[in-house]
Every structure is written in structure tokens, then in C-alpha cells.
PDB file of C-alpha atoms in Angstrom:
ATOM      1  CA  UNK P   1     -21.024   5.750 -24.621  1.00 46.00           C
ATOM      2  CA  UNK P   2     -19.368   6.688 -21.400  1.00 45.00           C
ATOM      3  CA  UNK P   3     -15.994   8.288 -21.642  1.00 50.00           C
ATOM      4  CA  UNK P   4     -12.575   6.658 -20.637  1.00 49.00           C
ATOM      5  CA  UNK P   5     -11.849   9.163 -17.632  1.00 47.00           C
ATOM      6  CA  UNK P   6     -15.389   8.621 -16.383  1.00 43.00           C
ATOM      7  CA  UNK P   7     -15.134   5.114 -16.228  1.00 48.00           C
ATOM      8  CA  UNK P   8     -11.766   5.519 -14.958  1.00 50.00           C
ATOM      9  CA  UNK P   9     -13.461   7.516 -11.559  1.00 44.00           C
ATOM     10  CA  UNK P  10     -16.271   4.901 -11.248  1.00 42.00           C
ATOM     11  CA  UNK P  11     -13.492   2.548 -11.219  1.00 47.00           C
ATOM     12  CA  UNK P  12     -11.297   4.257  -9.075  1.00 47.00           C
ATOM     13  CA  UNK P  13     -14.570   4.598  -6.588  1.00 43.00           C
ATOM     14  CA  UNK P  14     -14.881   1.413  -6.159  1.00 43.00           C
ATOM     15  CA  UNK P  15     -11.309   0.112  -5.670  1.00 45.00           C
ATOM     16  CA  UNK P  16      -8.550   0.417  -3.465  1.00 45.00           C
ATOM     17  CA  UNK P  17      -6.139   3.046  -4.406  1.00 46.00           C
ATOM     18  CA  UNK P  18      -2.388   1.948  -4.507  1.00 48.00           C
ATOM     19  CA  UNK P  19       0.277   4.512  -4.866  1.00 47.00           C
ATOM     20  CA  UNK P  20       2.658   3.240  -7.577  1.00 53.00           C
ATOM     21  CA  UNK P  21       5.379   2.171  -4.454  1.00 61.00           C
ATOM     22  CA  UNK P  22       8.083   1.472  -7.735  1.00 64.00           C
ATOM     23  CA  UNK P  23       7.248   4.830  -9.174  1.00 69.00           C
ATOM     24  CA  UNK P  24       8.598   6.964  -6.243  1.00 85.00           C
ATOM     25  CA  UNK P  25      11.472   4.526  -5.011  1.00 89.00           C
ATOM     26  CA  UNK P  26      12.857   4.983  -8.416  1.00 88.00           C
ATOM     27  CA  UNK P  27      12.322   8.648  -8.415  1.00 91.00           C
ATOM     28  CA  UNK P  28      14.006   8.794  -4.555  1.00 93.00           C
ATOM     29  CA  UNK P  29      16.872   6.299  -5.615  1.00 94.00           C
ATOM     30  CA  UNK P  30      17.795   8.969  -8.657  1.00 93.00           C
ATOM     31  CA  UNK P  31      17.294  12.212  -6.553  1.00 94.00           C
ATOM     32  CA  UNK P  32      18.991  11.548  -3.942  1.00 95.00           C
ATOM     33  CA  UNK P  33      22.061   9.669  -5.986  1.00 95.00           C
ATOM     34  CA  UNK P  34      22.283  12.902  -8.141  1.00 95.00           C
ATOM     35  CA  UNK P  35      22.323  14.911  -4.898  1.00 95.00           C
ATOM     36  CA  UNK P  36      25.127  13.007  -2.860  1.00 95.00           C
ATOM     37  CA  UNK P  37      27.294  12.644  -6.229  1.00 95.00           C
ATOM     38  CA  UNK P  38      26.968  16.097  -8.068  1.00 95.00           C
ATOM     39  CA  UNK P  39      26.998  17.987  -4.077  1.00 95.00           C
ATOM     40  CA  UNK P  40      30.003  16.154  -3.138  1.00 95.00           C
ATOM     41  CA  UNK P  41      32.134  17.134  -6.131  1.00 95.00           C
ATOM     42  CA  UNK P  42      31.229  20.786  -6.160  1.00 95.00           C
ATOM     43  CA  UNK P  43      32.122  21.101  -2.781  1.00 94.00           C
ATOM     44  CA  UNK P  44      35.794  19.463  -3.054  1.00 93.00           C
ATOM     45  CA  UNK P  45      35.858  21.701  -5.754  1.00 94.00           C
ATOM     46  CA  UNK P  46      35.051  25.053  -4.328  1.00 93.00           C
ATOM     47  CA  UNK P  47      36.851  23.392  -0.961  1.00 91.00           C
ATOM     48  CA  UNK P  48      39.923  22.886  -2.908  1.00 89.00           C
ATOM     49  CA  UNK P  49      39.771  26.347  -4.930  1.00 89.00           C
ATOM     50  CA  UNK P  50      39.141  28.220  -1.631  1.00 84.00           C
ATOM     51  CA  UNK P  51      40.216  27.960   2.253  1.00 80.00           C
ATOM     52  CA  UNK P  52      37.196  29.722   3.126  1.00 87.00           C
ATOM     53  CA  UNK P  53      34.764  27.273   4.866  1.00 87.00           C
ATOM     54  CA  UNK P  54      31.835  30.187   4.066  1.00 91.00           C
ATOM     55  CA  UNK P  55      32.065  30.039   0.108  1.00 92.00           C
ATOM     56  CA  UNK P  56      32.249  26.313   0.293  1.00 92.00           C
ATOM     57  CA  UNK P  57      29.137  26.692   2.363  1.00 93.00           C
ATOM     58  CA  UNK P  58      27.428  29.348   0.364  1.00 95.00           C
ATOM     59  CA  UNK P  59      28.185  27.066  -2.837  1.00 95.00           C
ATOM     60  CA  UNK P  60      26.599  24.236  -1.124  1.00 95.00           C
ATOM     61  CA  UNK P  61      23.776  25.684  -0.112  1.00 96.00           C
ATOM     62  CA  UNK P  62      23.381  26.930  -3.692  1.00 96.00           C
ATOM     63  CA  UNK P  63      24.184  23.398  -5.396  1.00 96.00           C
ATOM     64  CA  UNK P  64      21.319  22.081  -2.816  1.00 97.00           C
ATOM     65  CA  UNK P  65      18.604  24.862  -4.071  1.00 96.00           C
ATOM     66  CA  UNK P  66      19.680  24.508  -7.911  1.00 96.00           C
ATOM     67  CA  UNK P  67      19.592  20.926  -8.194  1.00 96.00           C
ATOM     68  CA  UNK P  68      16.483  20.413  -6.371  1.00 96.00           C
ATOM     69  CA  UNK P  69      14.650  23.151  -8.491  1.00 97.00           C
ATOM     70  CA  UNK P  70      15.990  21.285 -11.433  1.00 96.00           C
ATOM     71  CA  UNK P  71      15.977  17.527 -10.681  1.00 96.00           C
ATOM     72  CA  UNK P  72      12.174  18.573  -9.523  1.00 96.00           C
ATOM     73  CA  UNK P  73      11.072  20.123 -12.648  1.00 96.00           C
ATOM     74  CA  UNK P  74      12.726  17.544 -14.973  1.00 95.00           C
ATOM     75  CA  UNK P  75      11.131  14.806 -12.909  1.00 94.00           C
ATOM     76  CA  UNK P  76       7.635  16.676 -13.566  1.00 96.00           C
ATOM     77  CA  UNK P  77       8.235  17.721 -17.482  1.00 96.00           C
ATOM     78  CA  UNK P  78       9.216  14.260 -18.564  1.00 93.00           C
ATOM     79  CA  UNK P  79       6.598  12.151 -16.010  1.00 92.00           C
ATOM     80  CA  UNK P  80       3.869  14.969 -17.509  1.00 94.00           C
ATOM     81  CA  UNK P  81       5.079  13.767 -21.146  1.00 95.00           C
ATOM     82  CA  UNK P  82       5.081  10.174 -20.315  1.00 91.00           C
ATOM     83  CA  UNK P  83       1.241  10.738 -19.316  1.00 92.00           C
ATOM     84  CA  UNK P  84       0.109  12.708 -22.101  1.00 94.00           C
ATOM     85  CA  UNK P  85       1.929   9.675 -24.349  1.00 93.00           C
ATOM     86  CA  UNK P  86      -0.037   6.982 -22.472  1.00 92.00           C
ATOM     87  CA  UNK P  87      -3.643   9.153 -22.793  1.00 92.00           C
ATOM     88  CA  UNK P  88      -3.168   9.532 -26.653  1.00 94.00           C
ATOM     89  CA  UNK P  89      -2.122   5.557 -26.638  1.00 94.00           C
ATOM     90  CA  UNK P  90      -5.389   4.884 -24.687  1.00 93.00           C
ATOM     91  CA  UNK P  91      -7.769   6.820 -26.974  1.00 94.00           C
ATOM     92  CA  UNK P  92      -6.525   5.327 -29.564  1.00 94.00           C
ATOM     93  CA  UNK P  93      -6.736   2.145 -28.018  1.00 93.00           C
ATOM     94  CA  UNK P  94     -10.660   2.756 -27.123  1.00 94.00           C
ATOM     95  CA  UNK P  95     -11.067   4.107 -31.300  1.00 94.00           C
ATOM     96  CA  UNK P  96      -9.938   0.415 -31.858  1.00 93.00           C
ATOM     97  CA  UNK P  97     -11.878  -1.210 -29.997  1.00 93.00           C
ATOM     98  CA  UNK P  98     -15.042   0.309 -31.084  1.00 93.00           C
ATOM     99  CA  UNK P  99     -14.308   0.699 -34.488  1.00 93.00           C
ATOM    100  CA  UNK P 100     -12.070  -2.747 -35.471  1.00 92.00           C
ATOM    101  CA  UNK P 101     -13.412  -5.359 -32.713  1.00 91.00           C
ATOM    102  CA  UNK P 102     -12.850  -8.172 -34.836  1.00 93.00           C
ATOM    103  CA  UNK P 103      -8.924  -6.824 -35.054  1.00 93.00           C
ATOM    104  CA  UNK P 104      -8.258  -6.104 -31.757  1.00 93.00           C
ATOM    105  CA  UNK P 105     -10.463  -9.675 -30.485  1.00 93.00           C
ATOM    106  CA  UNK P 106      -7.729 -11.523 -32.723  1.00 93.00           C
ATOM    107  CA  UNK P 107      -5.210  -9.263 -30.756  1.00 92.00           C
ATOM    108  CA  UNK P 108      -6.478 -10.560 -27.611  1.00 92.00           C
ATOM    109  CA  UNK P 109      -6.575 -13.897 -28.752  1.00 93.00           C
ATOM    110  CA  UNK P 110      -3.215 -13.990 -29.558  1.00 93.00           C
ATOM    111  CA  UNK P 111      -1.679 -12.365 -26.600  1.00 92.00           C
ATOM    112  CA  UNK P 112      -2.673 -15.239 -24.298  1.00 93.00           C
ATOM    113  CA  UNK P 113      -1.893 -17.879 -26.393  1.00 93.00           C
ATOM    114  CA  UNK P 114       1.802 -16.734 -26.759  1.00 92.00           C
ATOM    115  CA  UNK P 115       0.916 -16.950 -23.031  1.00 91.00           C
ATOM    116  CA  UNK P 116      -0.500 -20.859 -23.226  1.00 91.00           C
ATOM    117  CA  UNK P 117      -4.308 -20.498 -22.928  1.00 91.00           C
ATOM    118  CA  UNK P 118      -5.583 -22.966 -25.414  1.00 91.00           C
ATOM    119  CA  UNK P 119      -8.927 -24.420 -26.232  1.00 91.00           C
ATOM    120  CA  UNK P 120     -11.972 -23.497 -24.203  1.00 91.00           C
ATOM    121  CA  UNK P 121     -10.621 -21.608 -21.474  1.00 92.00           C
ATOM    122  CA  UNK P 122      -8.534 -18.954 -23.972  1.00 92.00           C
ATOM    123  CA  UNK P 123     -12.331 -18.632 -25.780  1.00 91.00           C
ATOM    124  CA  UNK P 124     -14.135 -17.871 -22.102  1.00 93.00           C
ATOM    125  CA  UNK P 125     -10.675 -15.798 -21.281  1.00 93.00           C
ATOM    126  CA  UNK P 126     -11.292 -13.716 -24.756  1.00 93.00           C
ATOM    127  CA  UNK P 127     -15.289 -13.681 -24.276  1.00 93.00           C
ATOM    128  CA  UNK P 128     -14.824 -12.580 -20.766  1.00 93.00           C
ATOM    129  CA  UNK P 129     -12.530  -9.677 -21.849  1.00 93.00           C
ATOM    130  CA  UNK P 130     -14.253  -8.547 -24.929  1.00 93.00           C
ATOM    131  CA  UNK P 131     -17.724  -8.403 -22.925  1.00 92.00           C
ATOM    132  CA  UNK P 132     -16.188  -5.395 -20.842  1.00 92.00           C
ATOM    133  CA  UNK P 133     -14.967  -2.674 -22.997  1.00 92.00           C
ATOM    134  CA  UNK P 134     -12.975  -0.968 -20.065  1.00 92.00           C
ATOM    135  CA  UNK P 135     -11.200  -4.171 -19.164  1.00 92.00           C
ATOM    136  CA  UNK P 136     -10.860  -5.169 -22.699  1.00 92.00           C
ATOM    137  CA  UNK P 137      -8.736  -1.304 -22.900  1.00 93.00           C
ATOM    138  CA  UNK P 138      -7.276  -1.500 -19.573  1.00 92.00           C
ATOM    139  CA  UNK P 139      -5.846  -5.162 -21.253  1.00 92.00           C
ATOM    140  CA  UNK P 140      -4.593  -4.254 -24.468  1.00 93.00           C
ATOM    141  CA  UNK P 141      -3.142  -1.053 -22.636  1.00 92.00           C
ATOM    142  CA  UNK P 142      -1.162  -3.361 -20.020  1.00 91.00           C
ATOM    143  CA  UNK P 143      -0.643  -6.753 -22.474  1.00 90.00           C
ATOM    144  CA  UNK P 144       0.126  -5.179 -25.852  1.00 88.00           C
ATOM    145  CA  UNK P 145       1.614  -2.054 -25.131  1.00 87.00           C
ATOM    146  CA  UNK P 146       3.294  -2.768 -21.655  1.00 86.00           C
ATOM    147  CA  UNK P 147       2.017   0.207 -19.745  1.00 87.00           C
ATOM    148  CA  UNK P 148       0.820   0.010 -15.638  1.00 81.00           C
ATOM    149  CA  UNK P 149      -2.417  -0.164 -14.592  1.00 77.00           C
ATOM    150  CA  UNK P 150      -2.213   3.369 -12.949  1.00 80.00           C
ATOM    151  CA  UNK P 151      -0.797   6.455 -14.939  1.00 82.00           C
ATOM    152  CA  UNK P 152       2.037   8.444 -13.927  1.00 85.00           C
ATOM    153  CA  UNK P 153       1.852  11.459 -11.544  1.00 90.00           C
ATOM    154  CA  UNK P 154       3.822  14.180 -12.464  1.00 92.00           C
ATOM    155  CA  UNK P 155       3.109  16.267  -9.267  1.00 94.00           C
ATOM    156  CA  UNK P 156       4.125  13.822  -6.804  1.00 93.00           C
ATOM    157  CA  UNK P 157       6.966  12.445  -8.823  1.00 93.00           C
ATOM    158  CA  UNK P 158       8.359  16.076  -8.967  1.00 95.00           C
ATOM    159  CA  UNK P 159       8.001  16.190  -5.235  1.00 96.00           C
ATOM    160  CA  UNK P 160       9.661  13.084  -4.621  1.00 96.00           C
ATOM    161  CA  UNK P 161      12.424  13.741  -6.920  1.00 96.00           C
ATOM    162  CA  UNK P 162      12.913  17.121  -5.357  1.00 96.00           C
ATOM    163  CA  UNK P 163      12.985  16.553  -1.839  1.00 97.00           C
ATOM    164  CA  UNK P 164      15.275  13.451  -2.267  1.00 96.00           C
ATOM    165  CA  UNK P 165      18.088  15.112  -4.040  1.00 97.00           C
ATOM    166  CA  UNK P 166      17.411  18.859  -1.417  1.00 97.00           C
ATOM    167  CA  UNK P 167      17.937  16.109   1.363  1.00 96.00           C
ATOM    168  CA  UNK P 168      20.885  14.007  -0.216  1.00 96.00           C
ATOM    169  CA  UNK P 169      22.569  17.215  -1.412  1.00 96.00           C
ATOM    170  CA  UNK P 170      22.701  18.603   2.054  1.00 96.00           C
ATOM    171  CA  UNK P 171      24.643  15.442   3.663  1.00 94.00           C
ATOM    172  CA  UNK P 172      27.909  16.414   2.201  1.00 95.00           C
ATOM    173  CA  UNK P 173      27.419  20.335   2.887  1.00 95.00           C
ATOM    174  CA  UNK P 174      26.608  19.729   6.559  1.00 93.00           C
ATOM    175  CA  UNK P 175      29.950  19.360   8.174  1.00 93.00           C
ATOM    176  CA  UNK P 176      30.830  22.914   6.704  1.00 92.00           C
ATOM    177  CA  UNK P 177      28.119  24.327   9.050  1.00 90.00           C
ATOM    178  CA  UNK P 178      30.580  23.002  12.254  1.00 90.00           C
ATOM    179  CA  UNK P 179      34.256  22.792  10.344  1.00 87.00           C
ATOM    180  CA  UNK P 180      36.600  23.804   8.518  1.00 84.00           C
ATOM    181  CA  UNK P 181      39.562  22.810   5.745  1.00 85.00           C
ATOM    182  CA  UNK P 182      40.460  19.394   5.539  1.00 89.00           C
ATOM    183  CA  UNK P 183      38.324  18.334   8.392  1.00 91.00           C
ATOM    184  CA  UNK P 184      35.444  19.188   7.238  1.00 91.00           C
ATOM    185  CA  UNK P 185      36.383  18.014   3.732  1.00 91.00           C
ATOM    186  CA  UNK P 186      36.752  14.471   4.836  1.00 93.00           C
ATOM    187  CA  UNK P 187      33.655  14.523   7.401  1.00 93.00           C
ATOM    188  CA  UNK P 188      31.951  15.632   3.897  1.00 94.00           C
ATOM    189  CA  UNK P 189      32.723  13.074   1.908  1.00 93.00           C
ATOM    190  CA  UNK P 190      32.613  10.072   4.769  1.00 94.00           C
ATOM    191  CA  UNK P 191      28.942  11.113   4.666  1.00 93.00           C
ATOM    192  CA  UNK P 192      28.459  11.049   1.071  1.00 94.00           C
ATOM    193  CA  UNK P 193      30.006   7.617   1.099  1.00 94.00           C
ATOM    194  CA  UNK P 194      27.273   6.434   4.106  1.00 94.00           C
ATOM    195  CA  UNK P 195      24.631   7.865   1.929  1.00 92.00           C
ATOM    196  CA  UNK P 196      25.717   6.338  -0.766  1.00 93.00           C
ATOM    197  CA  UNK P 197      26.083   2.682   0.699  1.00 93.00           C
ATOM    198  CA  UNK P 198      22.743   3.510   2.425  1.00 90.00           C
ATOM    199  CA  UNK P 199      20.983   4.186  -1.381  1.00 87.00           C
TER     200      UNK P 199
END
């Protein structure tokens, strides 16, 4: 019998690859939100705890490089989790298959007639799924237990979520590098508020 992953390359060889667009908007959206909102309020606060323009800086710079380290590594921990959830739900998803067919046919059977497939074409839909092991898996995974046809990917969501919160972050420490007080105070948070209507 040829493994899951294995098929999963063949596949993969002879498709187009399509980054998971939804995946890394949603990770951008949330890194760079966290950045503008959590950057923003520690530097009012050091700003209003301190008239010098260099520790509001300096605790910028260090909300920028803390969050990002952090927002990154959460992003990859939980993604990382998410994938080793959806492998263990796919094994056990191929065990089914080969060892309770007749279970997980009816499965099928039912799933698309909740969906309206009746008569002759929901027996060719089932006989047509069942046929192909690999598509009968890939089906259960994305019909029955709601997961996407591509898994997570903890490196590049880390990444994402990283640079988008390092980048968002730095917006309301900027005007710090060229002002000072309550200039540079307002100039801060006028940019948070364009990043945030931007978002």
C-alpha cells in the first residue's frame, strides 16, 4: 500500500501548487493589528511617563523586537499544533477506510445527500469516490471533518506573522526618530490610526 505522504508528493507533482492566499492574509491582518495597537499604547505610555524622546524610542524599538519574536513564535507553535492535529486526523482517517469501508462508504453516502445527490448520480458520485482511496481520504478529510485541502505551514505562517506586526509596530515609533514631545506623540498616533483604517 503506498503511504499517505507519498501519495501526497505524487499528487503535489502533478498539480498546481496554490499558497493558502486566506492563510497568510489572516496571519498579516493579526500581526500587524497587534503591532499598531499594543506599539501605540506603550509608546504614549513611556511618552507620557518620560519627556525624553530617546527612552520612548529605545522602548519602541524594544516593543517592535519583542512582539515580533513573540507574535512569530506563537504563530509557528500553534500553526505546528494545528498540523500535527490534522496528520493524526488523516491517519486515522486512512485506518478507516481500509479497515471499515462499508462504514465510512455509508459516511460518504450520507454527506452528499444532506447535500441533494439522489438516485443514480449520488451512487456514481459514491462509486467514483470510493474507487480512489486518496480522494476518498482527501473527501472525508475536507466533507466530514471540515479541514482544507492543503495543510498548514508553520514556517511561513511564523514569517508572515512576524514581519507584519515588526512592520506595523514600527509606524507609530517612527516619528520619534525626527520629533519630539507632543509632536511626535500625535504624528505617532495619526499613523497608527492610517494603519489602522488601511488594515
Amino acid at each position: 500500500m503506498m503511504l499517505p505522504w507519498t501519495k501526497r508528493r505524487l499528487r503535489q507533482s502533478h498539480h498546481e501548487s496554490h499558497q493558502g492566499a486566506g492563510s497568510i492574509l489572516r496571519d498579516v491582518v493579526f500581526g500587524a493589528n497587534d503591532g499598531l495597537v499594543s506599539n501605540v499604547s506603550l509608546v504614549a505610555g513611556v511618552a507620557g511617563a518620560s519627556s525624553d524622546s530617546n527612552n520612548v524610542l529605545l522602548a519602541g524599538i524594544a516593543g517592535v523586537v519583542a512582539g515580533a519574536i513573540s507574535m512569530g513564535l506563537g504563530a509557528y507553535i500553534s500553526t505546528k499544533s494545528e498540523r500535527e492535529f490534522r496528520l493524526s486526523e488523516e491517519l486515522r482517517e486512512w485506518w478507516e477506510v481500509e479497515n471499515m469501508p462499508l462504514e465510512e462508504t455509508a459516511e460518504i453516502r450520507e454527506i452528499f445527500a444532506a447535500k441533494g445527490i439522489h438516485g443514480e448520480t449520488l451512487d456514481d458520485l459514491v462509486n467514483q469516490i470510493t474507487r480512489d482511496k486518496d480522494l476518498w481520504v482527501r473527501t472525508m478529510m475536507r466533507e466530514e471533518l471540515g479541514f482544507s485541502d492543503e495543510p498548514p505551514k508553520p514556517m511561513i505562517s511564523g514569517f508572515v506573522m512576524a514581519l507584519a506586526f515588526a512592520f506595523a509596530a514600527s509606524l507609530p515609533v517612527f516619528p520619534y526618530l525626527f520629533w519630539g514631545g507632543n509632536q511626535a506623540l500625535v504624528i505617532s498616533i495619526s499613523l497608527t490610526g492610517f494603519g489602522l483604517f488601511g488594515l
